[in-house]
One Martini backbone bead per residue (centre of mass of N, CA, C, O) as a GRO file, in nm:
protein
   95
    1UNK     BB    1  -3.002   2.291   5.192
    2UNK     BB    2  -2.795   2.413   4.936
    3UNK     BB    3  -2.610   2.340   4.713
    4UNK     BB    4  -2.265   2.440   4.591
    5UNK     BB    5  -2.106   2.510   4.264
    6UNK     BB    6  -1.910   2.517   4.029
    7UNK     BB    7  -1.799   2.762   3.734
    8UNK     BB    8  -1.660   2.729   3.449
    9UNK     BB    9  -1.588   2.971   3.202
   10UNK     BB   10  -1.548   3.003   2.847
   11UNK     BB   11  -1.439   3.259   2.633
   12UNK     BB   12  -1.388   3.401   2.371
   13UNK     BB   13  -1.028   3.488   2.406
   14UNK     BB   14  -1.072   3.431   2.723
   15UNK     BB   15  -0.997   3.352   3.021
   16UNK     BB   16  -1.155   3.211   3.259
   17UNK     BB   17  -1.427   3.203   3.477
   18UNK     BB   18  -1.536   3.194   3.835
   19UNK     BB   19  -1.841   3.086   3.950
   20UNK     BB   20  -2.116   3.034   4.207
   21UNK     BB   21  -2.397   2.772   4.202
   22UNK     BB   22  -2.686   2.706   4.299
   23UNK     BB   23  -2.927   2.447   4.293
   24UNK     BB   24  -3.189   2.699   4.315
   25UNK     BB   25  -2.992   2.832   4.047
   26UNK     BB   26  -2.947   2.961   3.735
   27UNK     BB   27  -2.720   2.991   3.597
   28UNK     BB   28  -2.740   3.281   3.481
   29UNK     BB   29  -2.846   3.392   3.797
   30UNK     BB   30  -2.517   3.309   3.908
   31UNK     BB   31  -2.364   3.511   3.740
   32UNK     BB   32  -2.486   3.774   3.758
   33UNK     BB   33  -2.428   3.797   4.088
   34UNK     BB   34  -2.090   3.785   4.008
   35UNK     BB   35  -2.030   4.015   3.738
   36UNK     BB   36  -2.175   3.852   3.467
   37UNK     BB   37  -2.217   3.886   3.140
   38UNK     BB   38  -2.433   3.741   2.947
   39UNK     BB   39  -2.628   3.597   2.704
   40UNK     BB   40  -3.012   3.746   2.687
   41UNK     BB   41  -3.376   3.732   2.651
   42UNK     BB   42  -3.604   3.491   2.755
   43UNK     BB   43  -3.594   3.333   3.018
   44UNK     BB   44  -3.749   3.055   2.938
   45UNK     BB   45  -3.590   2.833   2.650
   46UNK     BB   46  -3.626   2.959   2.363
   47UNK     BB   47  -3.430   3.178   2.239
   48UNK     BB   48  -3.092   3.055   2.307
   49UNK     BB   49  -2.858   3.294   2.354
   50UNK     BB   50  -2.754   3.097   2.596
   51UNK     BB   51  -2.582   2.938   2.494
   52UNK     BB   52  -2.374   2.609   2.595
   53UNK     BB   53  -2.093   2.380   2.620
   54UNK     BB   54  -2.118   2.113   2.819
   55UNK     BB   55  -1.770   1.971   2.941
   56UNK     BB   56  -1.871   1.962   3.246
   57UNK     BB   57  -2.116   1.829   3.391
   58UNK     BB   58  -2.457   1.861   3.560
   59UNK     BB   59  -2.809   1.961   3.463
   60UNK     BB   60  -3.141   2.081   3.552
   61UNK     BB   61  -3.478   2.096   3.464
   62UNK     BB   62  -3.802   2.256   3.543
   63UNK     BB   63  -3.879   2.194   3.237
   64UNK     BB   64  -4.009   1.996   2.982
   65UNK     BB   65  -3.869   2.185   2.728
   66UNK     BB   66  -3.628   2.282   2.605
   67UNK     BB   67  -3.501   2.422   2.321
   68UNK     BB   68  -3.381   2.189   2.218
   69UNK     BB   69  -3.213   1.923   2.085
   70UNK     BB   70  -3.161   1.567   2.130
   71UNK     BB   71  -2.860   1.632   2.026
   72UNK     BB   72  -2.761   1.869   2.162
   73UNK     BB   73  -2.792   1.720   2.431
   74UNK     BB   74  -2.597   1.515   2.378
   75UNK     BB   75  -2.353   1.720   2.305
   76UNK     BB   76  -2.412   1.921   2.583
   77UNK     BB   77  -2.622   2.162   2.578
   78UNK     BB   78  -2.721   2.451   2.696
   79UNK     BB   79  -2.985   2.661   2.910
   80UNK     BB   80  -2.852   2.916   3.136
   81UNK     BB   81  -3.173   3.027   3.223
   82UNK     BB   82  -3.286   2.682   3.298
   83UNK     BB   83  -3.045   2.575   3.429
   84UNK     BB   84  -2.928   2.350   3.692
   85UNK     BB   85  -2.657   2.263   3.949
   86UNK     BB   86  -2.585   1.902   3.966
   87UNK     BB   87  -2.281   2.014   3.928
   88UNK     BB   88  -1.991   2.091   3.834
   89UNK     BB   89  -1.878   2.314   3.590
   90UNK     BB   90  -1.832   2.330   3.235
   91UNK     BB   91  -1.801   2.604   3.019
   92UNK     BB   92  -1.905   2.704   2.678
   93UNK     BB   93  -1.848   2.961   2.435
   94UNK     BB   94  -1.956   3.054   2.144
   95UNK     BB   95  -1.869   3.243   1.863
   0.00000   0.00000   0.00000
């Protein structure tokens, strides 16, 4: 059984917006499960188009290396196509 954690999401000018995403579902396909469109298109963590700041809580990746860069990384930056939630998350879009 897959654990549930809960993802509060805030978008550029509009209040934050929650929805849930199981540890074996990535960020990016628990948003949209839930009715919200997010900005993506290679699903793969190539292309960044769904780049997100988390400012709170850890996400684990399936891929050897996504798209980013070890600073990227260490500033919070994920790529919500191919992170998976191992814990409750806060999320900003960039503008």
């Amino acid at each position: 059984m897959s654990a549930t954690f809960t993802v509060r999401l805030q978008r550029p000018g509009a209040d934050p917006v929650q929805f849930e995403a199981p540890t074996g579902l990535p960020v990016l396909l628990a948003a949209e499960r839930a009715g919200l469109a997010m900005e993506s298109s290679c699903r793969n963590g190539t292309c960044r188009s769904c780049i997100c700041l988390m400012e709170a809580g850890s996400v684990a990746y399936h891929i050897a290396w996504p798209g980013l860069s070890l600073d990227e990384k260490r500033e919070g930056w994920i790529l919500p196509c191919v992170a998976y939630p191992t814990a409750d998350l806060a999320l900003a879009l960039p503008l």
